Coordinates of C-alpha atoms and ligand atoms in Angstrom, one line a residue:
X1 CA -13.8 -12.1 11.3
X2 CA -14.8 -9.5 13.9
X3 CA -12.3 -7.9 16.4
X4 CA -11.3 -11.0 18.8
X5 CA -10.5 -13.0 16.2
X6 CA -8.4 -10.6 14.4
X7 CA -6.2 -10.1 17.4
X8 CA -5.9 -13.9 17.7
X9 CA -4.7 -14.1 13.9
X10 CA -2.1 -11.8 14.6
X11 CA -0.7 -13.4 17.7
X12 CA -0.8 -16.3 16.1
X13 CA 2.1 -15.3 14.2
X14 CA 5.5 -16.8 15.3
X15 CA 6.6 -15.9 19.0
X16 CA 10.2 -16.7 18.0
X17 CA 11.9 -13.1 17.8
X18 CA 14.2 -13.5 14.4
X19 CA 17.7 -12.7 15.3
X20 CA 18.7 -8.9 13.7
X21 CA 21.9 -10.1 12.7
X22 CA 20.9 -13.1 9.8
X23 CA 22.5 -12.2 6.9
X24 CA 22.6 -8.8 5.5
X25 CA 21.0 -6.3 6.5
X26 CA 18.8 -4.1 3.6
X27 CA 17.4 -0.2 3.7
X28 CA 15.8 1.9 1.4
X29 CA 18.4 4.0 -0.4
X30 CA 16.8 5.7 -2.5
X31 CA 12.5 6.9 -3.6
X32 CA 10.6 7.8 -6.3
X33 CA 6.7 9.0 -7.3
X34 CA 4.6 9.2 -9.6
X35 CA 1.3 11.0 -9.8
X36 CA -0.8 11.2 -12.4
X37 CA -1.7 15.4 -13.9
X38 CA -5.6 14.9 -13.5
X39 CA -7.4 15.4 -10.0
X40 CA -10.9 14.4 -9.6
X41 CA -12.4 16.6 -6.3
X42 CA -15.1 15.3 -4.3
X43 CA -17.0 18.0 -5.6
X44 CA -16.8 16.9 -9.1
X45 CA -17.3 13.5 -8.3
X46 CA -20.5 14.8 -6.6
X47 CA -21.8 15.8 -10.3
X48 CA -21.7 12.3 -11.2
X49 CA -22.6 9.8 -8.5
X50 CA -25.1 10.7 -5.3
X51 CA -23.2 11.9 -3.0
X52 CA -21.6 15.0 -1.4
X53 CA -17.6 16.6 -0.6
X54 CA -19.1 17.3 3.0
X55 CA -20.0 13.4 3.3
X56 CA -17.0 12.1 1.8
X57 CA -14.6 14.2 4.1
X58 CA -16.6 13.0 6.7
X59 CA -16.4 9.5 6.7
X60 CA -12.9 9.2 5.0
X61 CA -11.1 12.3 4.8
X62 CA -10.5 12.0 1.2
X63 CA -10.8 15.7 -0.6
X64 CA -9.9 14.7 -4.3
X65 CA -7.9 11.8 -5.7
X66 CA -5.9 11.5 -8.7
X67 CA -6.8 9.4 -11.9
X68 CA -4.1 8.1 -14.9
X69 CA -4.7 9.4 -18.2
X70 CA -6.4 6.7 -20.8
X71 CA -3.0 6.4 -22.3
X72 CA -1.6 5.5 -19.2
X73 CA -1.2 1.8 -17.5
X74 CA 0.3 0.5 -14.6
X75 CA 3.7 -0.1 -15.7
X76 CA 3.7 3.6 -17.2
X77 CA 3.3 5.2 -13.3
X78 CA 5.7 2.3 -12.5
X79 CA 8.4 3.4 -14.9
X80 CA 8.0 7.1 -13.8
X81 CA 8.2 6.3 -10.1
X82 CA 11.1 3.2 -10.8
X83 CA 13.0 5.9 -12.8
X84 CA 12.9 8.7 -10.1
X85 CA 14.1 5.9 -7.0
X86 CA 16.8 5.2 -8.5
X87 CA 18.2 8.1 -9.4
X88 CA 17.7 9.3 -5.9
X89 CA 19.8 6.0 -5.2
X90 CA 22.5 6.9 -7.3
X91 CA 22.2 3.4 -9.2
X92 CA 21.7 2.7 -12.7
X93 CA 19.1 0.0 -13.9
X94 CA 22.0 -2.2 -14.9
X95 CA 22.8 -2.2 -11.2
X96 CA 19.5 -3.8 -10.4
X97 CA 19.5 -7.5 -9.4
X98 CA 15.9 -8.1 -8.8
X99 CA 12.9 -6.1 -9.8
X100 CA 9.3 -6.7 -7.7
X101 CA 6.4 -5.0 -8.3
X102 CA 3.3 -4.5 -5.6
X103 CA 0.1 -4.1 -7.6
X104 CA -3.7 -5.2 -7.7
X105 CA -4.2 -3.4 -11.3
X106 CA -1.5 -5.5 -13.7
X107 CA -1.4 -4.0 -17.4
X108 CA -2.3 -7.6 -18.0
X109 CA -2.7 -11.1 -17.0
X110 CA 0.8 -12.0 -17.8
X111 CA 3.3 -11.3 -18.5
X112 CA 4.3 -9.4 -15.4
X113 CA 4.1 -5.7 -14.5
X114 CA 8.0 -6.1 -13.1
X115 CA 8.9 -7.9 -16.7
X116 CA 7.5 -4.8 -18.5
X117 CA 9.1 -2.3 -16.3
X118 CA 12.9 -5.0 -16.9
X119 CA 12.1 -4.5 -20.4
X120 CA 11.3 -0.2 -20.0
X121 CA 14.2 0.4 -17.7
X122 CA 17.1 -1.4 -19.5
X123 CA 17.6 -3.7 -16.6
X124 CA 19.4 -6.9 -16.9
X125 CA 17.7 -10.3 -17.4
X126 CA 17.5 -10.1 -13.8
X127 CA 14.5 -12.1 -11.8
X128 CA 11.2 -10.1 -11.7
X129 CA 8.4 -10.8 -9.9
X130 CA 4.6 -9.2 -9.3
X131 CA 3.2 -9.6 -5.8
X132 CA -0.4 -9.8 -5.5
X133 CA -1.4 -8.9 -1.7
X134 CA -3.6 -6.3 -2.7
X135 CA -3.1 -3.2 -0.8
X136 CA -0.4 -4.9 1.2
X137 CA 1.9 -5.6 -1.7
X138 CA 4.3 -2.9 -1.2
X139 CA 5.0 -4.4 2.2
X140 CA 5.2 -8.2 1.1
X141 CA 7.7 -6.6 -1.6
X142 CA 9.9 -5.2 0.7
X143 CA 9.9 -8.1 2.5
X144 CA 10.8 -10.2 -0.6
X145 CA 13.5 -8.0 -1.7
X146 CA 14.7 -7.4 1.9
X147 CA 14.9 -11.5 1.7
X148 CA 16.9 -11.4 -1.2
X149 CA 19.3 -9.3 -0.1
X150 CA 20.0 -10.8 3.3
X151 CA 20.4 -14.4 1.6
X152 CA 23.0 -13.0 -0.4
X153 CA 21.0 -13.3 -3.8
X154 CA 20.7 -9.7 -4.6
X155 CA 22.6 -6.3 -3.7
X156 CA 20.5 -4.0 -5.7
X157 CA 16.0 -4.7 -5.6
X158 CA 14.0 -2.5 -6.6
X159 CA 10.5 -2.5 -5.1
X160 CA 7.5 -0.5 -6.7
X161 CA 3.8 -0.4 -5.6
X162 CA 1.4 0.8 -8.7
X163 CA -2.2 1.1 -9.3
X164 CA -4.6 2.0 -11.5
X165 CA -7.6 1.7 -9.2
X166 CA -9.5 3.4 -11.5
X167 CA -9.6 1.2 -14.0
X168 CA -11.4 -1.6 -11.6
X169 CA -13.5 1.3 -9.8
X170 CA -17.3 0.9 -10.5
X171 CA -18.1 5.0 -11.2
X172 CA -21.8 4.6 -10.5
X173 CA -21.2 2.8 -6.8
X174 CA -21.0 5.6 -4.3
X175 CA -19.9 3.3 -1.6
X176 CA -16.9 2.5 -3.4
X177 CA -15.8 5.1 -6.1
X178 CA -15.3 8.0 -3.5
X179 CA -12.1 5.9 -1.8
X180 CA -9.9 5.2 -4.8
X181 CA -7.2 6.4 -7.0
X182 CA -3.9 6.0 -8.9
X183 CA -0.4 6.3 -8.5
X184 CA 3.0 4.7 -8.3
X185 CA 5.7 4.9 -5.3
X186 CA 9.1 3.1 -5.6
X187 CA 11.6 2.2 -3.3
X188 CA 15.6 1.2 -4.8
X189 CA 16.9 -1.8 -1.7
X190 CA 20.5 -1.8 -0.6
X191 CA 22.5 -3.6 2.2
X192 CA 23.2 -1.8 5.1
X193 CA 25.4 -0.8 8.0
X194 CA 24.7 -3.0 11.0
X195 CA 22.0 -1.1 13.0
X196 CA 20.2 0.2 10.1
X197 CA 17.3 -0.1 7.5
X198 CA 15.0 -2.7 8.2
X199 CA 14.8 -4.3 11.6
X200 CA 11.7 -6.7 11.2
X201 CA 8.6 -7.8 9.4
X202 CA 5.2 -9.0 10.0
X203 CA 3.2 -10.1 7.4
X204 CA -0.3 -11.8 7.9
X205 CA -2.7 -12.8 6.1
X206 CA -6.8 -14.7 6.3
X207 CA -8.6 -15.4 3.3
X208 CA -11.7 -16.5 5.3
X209 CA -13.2 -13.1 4.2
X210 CA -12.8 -13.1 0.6
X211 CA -16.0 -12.0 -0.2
X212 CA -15.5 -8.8 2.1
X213 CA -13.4 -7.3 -0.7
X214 CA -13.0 -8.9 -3.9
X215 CA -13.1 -8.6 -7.6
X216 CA -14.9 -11.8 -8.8
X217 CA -14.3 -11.8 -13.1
X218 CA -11.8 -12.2 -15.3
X219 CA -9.7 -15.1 -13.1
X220 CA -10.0 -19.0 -13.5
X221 CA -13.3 -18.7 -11.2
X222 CA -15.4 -16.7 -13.1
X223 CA -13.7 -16.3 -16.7
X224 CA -14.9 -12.5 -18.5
X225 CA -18.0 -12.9 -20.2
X226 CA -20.5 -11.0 -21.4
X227 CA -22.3 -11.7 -18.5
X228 CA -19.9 -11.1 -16.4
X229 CA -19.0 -7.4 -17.5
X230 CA -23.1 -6.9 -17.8
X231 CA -23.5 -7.8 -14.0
X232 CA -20.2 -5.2 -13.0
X233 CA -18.4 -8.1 -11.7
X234 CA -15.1 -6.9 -13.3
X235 CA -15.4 -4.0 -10.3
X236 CA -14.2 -3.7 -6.9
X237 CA -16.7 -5.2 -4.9
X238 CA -16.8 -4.5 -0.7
X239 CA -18.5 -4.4 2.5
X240 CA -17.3 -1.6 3.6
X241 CA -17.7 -1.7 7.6
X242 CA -16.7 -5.4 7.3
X243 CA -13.7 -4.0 6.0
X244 CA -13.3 -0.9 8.6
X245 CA -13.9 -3.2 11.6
X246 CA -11.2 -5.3 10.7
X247 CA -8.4 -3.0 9.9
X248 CA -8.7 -0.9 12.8
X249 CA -7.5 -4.4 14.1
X250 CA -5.1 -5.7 12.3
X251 CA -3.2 -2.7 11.6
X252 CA -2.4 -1.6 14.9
X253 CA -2.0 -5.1 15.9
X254 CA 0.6 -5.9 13.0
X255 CA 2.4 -2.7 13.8
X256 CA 2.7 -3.7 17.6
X257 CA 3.9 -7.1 16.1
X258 CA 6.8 -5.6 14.0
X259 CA 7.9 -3.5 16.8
X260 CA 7.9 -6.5 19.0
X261 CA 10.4 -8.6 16.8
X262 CA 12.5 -5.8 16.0
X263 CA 12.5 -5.1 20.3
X264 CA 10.7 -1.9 20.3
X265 CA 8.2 -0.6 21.8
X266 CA 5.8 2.1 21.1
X267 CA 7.7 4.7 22.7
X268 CA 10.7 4.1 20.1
X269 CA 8.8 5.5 17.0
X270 CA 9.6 8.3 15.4
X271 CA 7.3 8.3 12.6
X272 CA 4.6 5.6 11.2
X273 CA 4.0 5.6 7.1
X274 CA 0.2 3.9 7.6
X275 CA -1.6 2.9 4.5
X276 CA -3.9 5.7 3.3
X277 CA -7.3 3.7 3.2
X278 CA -9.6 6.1 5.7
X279 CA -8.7 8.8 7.8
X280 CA -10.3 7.5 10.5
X281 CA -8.7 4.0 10.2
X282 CA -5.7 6.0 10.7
X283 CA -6.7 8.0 13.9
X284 CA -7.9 4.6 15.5
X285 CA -4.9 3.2 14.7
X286 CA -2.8 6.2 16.3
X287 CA -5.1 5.0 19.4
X288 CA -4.7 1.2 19.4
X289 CA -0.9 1.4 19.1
X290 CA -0.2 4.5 21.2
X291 CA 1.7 6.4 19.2
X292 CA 0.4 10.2 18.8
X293 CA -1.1 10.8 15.6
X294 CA 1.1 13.6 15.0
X295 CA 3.7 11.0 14.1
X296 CA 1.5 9.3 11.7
X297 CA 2.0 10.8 7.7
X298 CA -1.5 11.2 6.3
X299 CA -1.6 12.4 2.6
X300 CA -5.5 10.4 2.2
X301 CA -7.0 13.8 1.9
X302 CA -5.0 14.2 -1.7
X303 CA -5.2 10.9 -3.0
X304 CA -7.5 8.4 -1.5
X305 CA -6.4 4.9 -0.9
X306 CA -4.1 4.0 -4.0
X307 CA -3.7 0.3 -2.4
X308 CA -0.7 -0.9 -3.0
X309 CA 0.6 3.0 -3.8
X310 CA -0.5 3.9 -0.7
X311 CA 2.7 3.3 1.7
X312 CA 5.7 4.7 -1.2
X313 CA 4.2 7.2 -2.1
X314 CA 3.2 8.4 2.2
X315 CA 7.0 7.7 2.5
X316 CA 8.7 9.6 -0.5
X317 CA 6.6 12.7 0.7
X318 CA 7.1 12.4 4.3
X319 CA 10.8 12.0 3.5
X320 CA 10.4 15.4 1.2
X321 CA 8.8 17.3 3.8
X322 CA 11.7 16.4 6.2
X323 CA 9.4 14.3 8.8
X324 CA 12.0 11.3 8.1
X325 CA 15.9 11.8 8.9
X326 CA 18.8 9.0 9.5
X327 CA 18.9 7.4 12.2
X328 CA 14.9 7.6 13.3
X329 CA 12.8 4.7 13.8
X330 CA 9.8 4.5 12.2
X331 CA 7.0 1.5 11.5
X332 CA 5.5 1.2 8.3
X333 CA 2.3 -0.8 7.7
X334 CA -0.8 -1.7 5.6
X335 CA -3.9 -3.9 5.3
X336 CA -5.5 -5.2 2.3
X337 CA -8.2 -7.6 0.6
X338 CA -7.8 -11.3 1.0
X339 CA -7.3 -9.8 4.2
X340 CA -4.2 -9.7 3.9
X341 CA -1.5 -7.5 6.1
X342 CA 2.1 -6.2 6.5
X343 CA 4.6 -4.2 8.6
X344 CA 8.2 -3.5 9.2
X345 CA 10.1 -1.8 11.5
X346 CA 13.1 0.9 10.3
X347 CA 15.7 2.9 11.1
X348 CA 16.3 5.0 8.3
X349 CA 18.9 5.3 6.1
X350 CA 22.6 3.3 6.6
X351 CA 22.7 2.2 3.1
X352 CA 26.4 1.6 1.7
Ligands
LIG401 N1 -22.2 9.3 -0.1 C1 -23.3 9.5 0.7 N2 -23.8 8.5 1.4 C2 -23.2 7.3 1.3 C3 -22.1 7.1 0.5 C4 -21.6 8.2 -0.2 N3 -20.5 8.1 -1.0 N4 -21.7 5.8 0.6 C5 -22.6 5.2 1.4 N5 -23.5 6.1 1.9 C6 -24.6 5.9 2.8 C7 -25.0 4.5 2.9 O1 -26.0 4.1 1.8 C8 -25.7 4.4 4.2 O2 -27.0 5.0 4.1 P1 -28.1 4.3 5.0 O3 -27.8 4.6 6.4 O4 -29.3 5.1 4.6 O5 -28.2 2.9 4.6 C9 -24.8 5.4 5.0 O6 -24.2 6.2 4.1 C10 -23.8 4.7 5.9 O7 -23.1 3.8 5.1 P2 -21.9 2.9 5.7 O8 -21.4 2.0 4.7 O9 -22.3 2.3 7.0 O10 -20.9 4.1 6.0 P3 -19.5 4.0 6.8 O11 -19.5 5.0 7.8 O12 -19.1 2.6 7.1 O13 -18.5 4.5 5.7 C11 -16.9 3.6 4.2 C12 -18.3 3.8 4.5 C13 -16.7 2.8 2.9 C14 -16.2 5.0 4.0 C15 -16.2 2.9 5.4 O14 -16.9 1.7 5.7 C16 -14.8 2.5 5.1 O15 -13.9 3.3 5.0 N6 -14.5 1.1 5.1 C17 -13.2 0.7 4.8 C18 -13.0 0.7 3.4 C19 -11.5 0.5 3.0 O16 -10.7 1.1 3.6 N7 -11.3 -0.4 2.0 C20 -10.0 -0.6 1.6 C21 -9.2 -1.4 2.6 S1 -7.6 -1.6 2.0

């Protein structure tokens, strides 16, 4: 589970480079976010659990974080973000042909968080599917929906990462509570002129560590009890330096990986969206994969790691502050519980 073996895993992955020019070709034609109206600061988190901002910033770089409002779920930051993405797309919801969600926080068991939001939007009867890869399920989405697309099965796919981290976030662990928050990115999938949008993927995965990161209740396992809720199992549970050593790993090596397959190399990137998880994940990551760090979009230090959030919502703002512009190359890429791991290569825009 320590470095060697992570780098193993991820070269393990197939050597084959996969032709560009398989079916269609999909980008990212249009974004949307949601955030939710209350911030929590370090300093007022400070008043609750024992720790300090100074300490926080420290060791993740998190400043404050942003938490949904009791009335709100995860299909409600969904709908917000879903809505915004594709209007920026210049499609309706009728227009959609798929709808996949990314998200670790479902309103429920079932039905799914992507069958709610077919039901909010006024989308067709279309197919709609959640994808549970913890933080990495924006990344296995776009994959999906980039699948669907190339295989002629969909035009239009809409793709959303959502959270509501708080809502699984033990308030009285300070090892955990200071890292997480909530919020919705989504991205509306078109085909594209040859050249353009997506250029590869990596995605990777090892479940030998599932106690690393986990949330143990409520599944087939370990059904909710009484007990269950009394002994906190219904929190994020996590070994945090397990979990540090490990993606300082696998994300540089699954970036390196996507570049590889789409032909790249380090010196083609224009920008890298990284999941948001620790500031200093992110710097060692800039290291590993020799890209400068000023190419790397950080917003950690506003909202913490919003898991499956994390990569959307990096990308609609790095987009809005004019750090992304057609025709750039850029990587973006994530690692999650399970572990579990994704990346894909870009050049933005070319959507017809
Ligand atoms: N405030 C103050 N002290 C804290 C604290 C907090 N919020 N949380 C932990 N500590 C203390 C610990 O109790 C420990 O004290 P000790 O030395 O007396 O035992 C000390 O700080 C160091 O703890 P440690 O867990 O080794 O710190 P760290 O430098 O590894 O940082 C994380 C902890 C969680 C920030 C870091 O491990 C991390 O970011 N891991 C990855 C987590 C992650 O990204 N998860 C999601 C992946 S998608």
């Amino acid at each position: 589970m320590r470095p060697r073996r992570t780098a193993v895993l991820v070269d393990s992955a197939p050597r084959r480079v996969v032709p560009r020019t398989i079916g269609v070709g999909s980008t990212i034609a249009g974004l949307g976010c949601y955030l939710p109206e209350r911030v929590l600061t370090n300093v007022e988190l400070a008043k609750t659990v024992d720790t300090t901002d100074e300490w926080i910033q420290r060791r993740t770089g998190v400043r404050e974080r942003r938490i949904a409002a009791a009335s709100e779920a995860t299909s409600d930051l969904a709908y917000k973000a879903a809505r915004e993405s594709l209007r920026a797309a210049g499609v309706a919801a009728t227009d959609l042909d798929f709808i996949v969600v990314g998200t670790t926080t479902p309103d429920m068991v079932f039905p799914s968080v992507a069958c709610l939001l077919q039901k909010r939007l006024g989308a067709r009867p279309v197919g709609c599917l959640d994808v549970s890869a913890a933080c990495s399920s924006f990344v296995y989405g776009l994959s999906v929906a980039h699948g669907a697309i190339a295989s002629g099965q969909a035009e239009t796919v809409l793709v959303v990462g959502a959270e509501t981290l708080s809502r699984i976030t033990n308030w009285r662990d300070r090892t955990t509570c200071i890292l997480f928050g909530d919020c919705a990115g989504a991205a509306v999938l078109r085909p594209a002129r040859p050249g353009h949008g997506f250029l590869s993927f990596c995605l990777g995965g090892d479940g030998s560590a599932e106690e690393a990161m986990c949330l143990t209740a409520g599944g087939s396992r370990r059904p909710a009890s009484f007990e269950t809720v009394e002994r906190g199992e219904h929190y994020i549970s996590m070994k945090g330096p397990d979990v540090y050593q490990y993606a300082v790993r696998a994300i540089p090596a699954a970036a390196a990986e996507a570049l590889r397959r789409a032909e790249l190399g380090p010196a083609d990137v224009d920008f890298v969206i990284p999941h948001q998880a620790n500031i200093r994940i992110i710097q060692s990551s800039a290291r590993r994969l020799r890209v400068p760090l000023s190419k790397f979009f950080i917003n950690v230090q506003r909202y913490g790691n919003t898991s499956a959030a994390s990569v959307p919502v990096a990308l609609y703002e790095a987009v809005q502050a004019g750090r992304i512009e057609e025709g750039r190359v850029g990587v973006l890429v994530t690692f999650g519980a399970g572990y579990t791991w994704g990346a894909c290569a870009i050049r933005w825009g070319g959507a017809c």
